[in-house]
Amino acid sequence: DGSGIREVGRISHPQTLGYAPQITRSIVIGNQLYTVSDAGILASSLDTLSPGTFVAFPATPAPFGVSVPPAAP
């Protein structure tokens, strides 16, 4: 009957260290969909779901004595 919820698209955050971080929260403000992951916040167009601005969270320092390889350029 066409009622109910249907998928119209998908949102993903930019890859970090070789993987796309899982989106944990989302909110609609005006005509923007804001999604939050461990890597940062992404604003997307609510009409087209096209990605807009991504703001990365600062990197968490590695625990003392643990070396982390640099991110690929």
PDB file of N, CA and C in Angstrom, residues 30-69:
ATOM      1  N   GLY A  30      16.294  21.878  10.261  1.00  0.00           N
ATOM      2  CA  GLY A  30      15.964  22.566   9.014  1.00  0.00           C
ATOM      3  C   GLY A  30      15.991  21.589   7.859  1.00  0.00           C
ATOM      4  N   ASN A  31      16.787  21.896   6.838  1.00  0.00           N
ATOM      5  CA  ASN A  31      16.895  21.051   5.648  1.00  0.00           C
ATOM      6  C   ASN A  31      18.208  20.266   5.630  1.00  0.00           C
ATOM      7  N   GLN A  32      18.793  20.050   6.815  1.00  0.00           N
ATOM      8  CA  GLN A  32      20.057  19.331   6.925  1.00  0.00           C
ATOM      9  C   GLN A  32      19.892  18.110   7.823  1.00  0.00           C
ATOM     10  N   LEU A  33      20.577  17.043   7.444  1.00  0.00           N
ATOM     11  CA  LEU A  33      20.668  15.848   8.272  1.00  0.00           C
ATOM     12  C   LEU A  33      22.085  15.818   8.834  1.00  0.00           C
ATOM     13  N   TYR A  34      22.205  15.855  10.144  1.00  0.00           N
ATOM     14  CA  TYR A  34      23.511  15.801  10.803  1.00  0.00           C
ATOM     15  C   TYR A  34      23.696  14.405  11.369  1.00  0.00           C
ATOM     16  N   THR A  35      24.832  13.784  11.056  1.00  0.00           N
ATOM     17  CA  THR A  35      25.138  12.455  11.563  1.00  0.00           C
ATOM     18  C   THR A  35      26.453  12.512  12.322  1.00  0.00           C
ATOM     19  N   VAL A  36      26.541  11.703  13.384  1.00  0.00           N
ATOM     20  CA  VAL A  36      27.703  11.701  14.265  1.00  0.00           C
ATOM     21  C   VAL A  36      28.291  10.299  14.310  1.00  0.00           C
ATOM     22  N   SER A  37      29.617  10.218  14.204  1.00  0.00           N
ATOM     23  CA  SER A  37      30.346   8.964  14.377  1.00  0.00           C
ATOM     24  C   SER A  37      31.514   9.249  15.317  1.00  0.00           C
ATOM     25  N   ASP A  38      32.311   8.237  15.616  1.00  0.00           N
ATOM     26  CA  ASP A  38      33.496   8.451  16.442  1.00  0.00           C
ATOM     27  C   ASP A  38      34.505   9.354  15.745  1.00  0.00           C
ATOM     28  N   ALA A  39      34.398   9.488  14.419  1.00  0.00           N
ATOM     29  CA  ALA A  39      35.356  10.282  13.655  1.00  0.00           C
ATOM     30  C   ALA A  39      34.972  11.755  13.549  1.00  0.00           C
ATOM     31  N   GLY A  40      33.665  12.073  13.612  1.00  0.00           N
ATOM     32  CA  GLY A  40      33.268  13.469  13.474  1.00  0.00           C
ATOM     33  C   GLY A  40      31.786  13.620  13.169  1.00  0.00           C
ATOM     34  N   ILE A  41      31.442  14.798  12.648  1.00  0.00           N
ATOM     35  CA  ILE A  41      30.054  15.144  12.329  1.00  0.00           C
ATOM     36  C   ILE A  41      29.953  15.485  10.847  1.00  0.00           C
ATOM     37  N   LEU A  42      28.923  14.964  10.183  1.00  0.00           N
ATOM     38  CA  LEU A  42      28.692  15.220   8.766  1.00  0.00           C
ATOM     39  C   LEU A  42      27.328  15.872   8.593  1.00  0.00           C
ATOM     40  N   ALA A  43      27.299  16.976   7.839  1.00  0.00           N
ATOM     41  CA  ALA A  43      26.038  17.625   7.467  1.00  0.00           C
ATOM     42  C   ALA A  43      25.707  17.202   6.043  1.00  0.00           C
ATOM     43  N   SER A  44      24.500  16.710   5.829  1.00  0.00           N
ATOM     44  CA  SER A  44      24.074  16.271   4.498  1.00  0.00           C
ATOM     45  C   SER A  44      22.757  16.942   4.151  1.00  0.00           C
ATOM     46  N   SER A  45      22.507  17.108   2.853  1.00  0.00           N
ATOM     47  CA  SER A  45      21.240  17.662   2.387  1.00  0.00           C
ATOM     48  C   SER A  45      20.125  16.665   2.671  1.00  0.00           C
ATOM     49  N   LEU A  46      19.073  17.117   3.305  1.00  0.00           N
ATOM     50  CA  LEU A  46      17.952  16.236   3.598  1.00  0.00           C
ATOM     51  C   LEU A  46      17.216  15.842   2.313  1.00  0.00           C
ATOM     52  N   ASP A  47      17.217  16.723   1.315  1.00  0.00           N
ATOM     53  CA  ASP A  47      16.519  16.447   0.058  1.00  0.00           C
ATOM     54  C   ASP A  47      17.219  15.387  -0.785  1.00  0.00           C
ATOM     55  N   THR A  48      18.552  15.471  -0.876  1.00  0.00           N
ATOM     56  CA  THR A  48      19.294  14.590  -1.782  1.00  0.00           C
ATOM     57  C   THR A  48      20.214  13.614  -1.065  1.00  0.00           C
ATOM     58  N   LEU A  49      20.421  13.814   0.228  1.00  0.00           N
ATOM     59  CA  LEU A  49      21.365  13.051   1.045  1.00  0.00           C
ATOM     60  C   LEU A  49      22.815  13.216   0.587  1.00  0.00           C
ATOM     61  N   SER A  50      23.067  14.194  -0.277  1.00  0.00           N
ATOM     62  CA  SER A  50      24.445  14.422  -0.717  1.00  0.00           C
ATOM     63  C   SER A  50      25.257  14.970   0.442  1.00  0.00           C
ATOM     64  N   PRO A  51      26.504  14.470   0.602  1.00  0.00           N
ATOM     65  CA  PRO A  51      27.320  14.905   1.724  1.00  0.00           C
ATOM     66  C   PRO A  51      27.736  16.360   1.590  1.00  0.00           C
ATOM     67  N   GLY A  52      27.749  17.043   2.709  1.00  0.00           N
ATOM     68  CA  GLY A  52      28.217  18.426   2.761  1.00  0.00           C
ATOM     69  C   GLY A  52      29.504  18.489   3.549  1.00  0.00           C
ATOM     70  N   THR A  53      29.521  19.347   4.538  1.00  0.00           N
ATOM     71  CA  THR A  53      30.713  19.551   5.348  1.00  0.00           C
ATOM     72  C   THR A  53      30.890  18.447   6.376  1.00  0.00           C
ATOM     73  N   PHE A  54      32.127  17.944   6.473  1.00  0.00           N
ATOM     74  CA  PHE A  54      32.487  16.971   7.504  1.00  0.00           C
ATOM     75  C   PHE A  54      33.485  17.638   8.434  1.00  0.00           C
ATOM     76  N   VAL A  55      33.200  17.594   9.728  1.00  0.00           N
ATOM     77  CA  VAL A  55      34.111  18.146  10.731  1.00  0.00           C
ATOM     78  C   VAL A  55      34.636  16.989  11.563  1.00  0.00           C
ATOM     79  N   ALA A  56      35.947  16.746  11.440  1.00  0.00           N
ATOM     80  CA  ALA A  56      36.565  15.630  12.155  1.00  0.00           C
ATOM     81  C   ALA A  56      36.819  15.995  13.612  1.00  0.00           C
ATOM     82  N   PHE A  57      36.641  15.027  14.492  1.00  0.00           N
ATOM     83  CA  PHE A  57      37.009  15.208  15.891  1.00  0.00           C
ATOM     84  C   PHE A  57      38.524  15.104  15.997  1.00  0.00           C
ATOM     85  N   PRO A  58      39.130  15.748  16.987  1.00  0.00           N
ATOM     86  CA  PRO A  58      40.580  15.606  17.165  1.00  0.00           C
ATOM     87  C   PRO A  58      40.925  14.143  17.427  1.00  0.00           C
ATOM     88  N   ALA A  59      42.074  13.734  16.942  1.00  0.00           N
ATOM     89  CA  ALA A  59      42.519  12.357  17.137  1.00  0.00           C
ATOM     90  C   ALA A  59      42.802  12.121  18.617  1.00  0.00           C
ATOM     91  N   THR A  60      42.413  10.960  19.092  1.00  0.00           N
ATOM     92  CA  THR A  60      42.705  10.583  20.466  1.00  0.00           C
ATOM     93  C   THR A  60      44.126  10.041  20.517  1.00  0.00           C
ATOM     94  N   PRO A  61      44.958  10.542  21.411  1.00  0.00           N
ATOM     95  CA  PRO A  61      46.326  10.034  21.470  1.00  0.00           C
ATOM     96  C   PRO A  61      46.350   8.562  21.865  1.00  0.00           C
ATOM     97  N   ALA A  62      47.322   7.852  21.333  1.00  0.00           N
ATOM     98  CA  ALA A  62      47.477   6.433  21.671  1.00  0.00           C
ATOM     99  C   ALA A  62      47.946   6.317  23.118  1.00  0.00           C
ATOM    100  N   PRO A  63      47.587   5.220  23.776  1.00  0.00           N
ATOM    101  CA  PRO A  63      48.070   5.013  25.155  1.00  0.00           C
ATOM    102  C   PRO A  63      49.599   5.004  25.179  1.00  0.00           C
ATOM    103  N   PHE A  64      50.165   5.362  26.313  1.00  0.00           N
ATOM    104  CA  PHE A  64      51.615   5.412  26.468  1.00  0.00           C
ATOM    105  C   PHE A  64      52.246   4.071  26.079  1.00  0.00           C
ATOM    106  N   GLY A  65      53.261   4.139  25.238  1.00  0.00           N
ATOM    107  CA  GLY A  65      53.979   2.936  24.843  1.00  0.00           C
ATOM    108  C   GLY A  65      53.394   2.240  23.620  1.00  0.00           C
ATOM    109  N   VAL A  66      52.288   2.743  23.069  1.00  0.00           N
ATOM    110  CA  VAL A  66      51.679   2.124  21.891  1.00  0.00           C
ATOM    111  C   VAL A  66      51.923   3.041  20.702  1.00  0.00           C
ATOM    112  N   SER A  67      52.488   2.493  19.644  1.00  0.00           N
ATOM    113  CA  SER A  67      52.718   3.302  18.450  1.00  0.00           C
ATOM    114  C   SER A  67      51.606   3.050  17.437  1.00  0.00           C
ATOM    115  N   VAL A  68      51.142   4.114  16.832  1.00  0.00           N
ATOM    116  CA  VAL A  68      50.079   4.035  15.828  1.00  0.00           C
ATOM    117  C   VAL A  68      50.670   4.499  14.509  1.00  0.00           C
ATOM    118  N   PRO A  69      50.514   3.711  13.433  1.00  0.00           N
ATOM    119  CA  PRO A  69      51.070   4.152  12.145  1.00  0.00           C
ATOM    120  C   PRO A  69      50.371   5.405  11.657  1.00  0.00           C
TER     121      PRO A  69
END
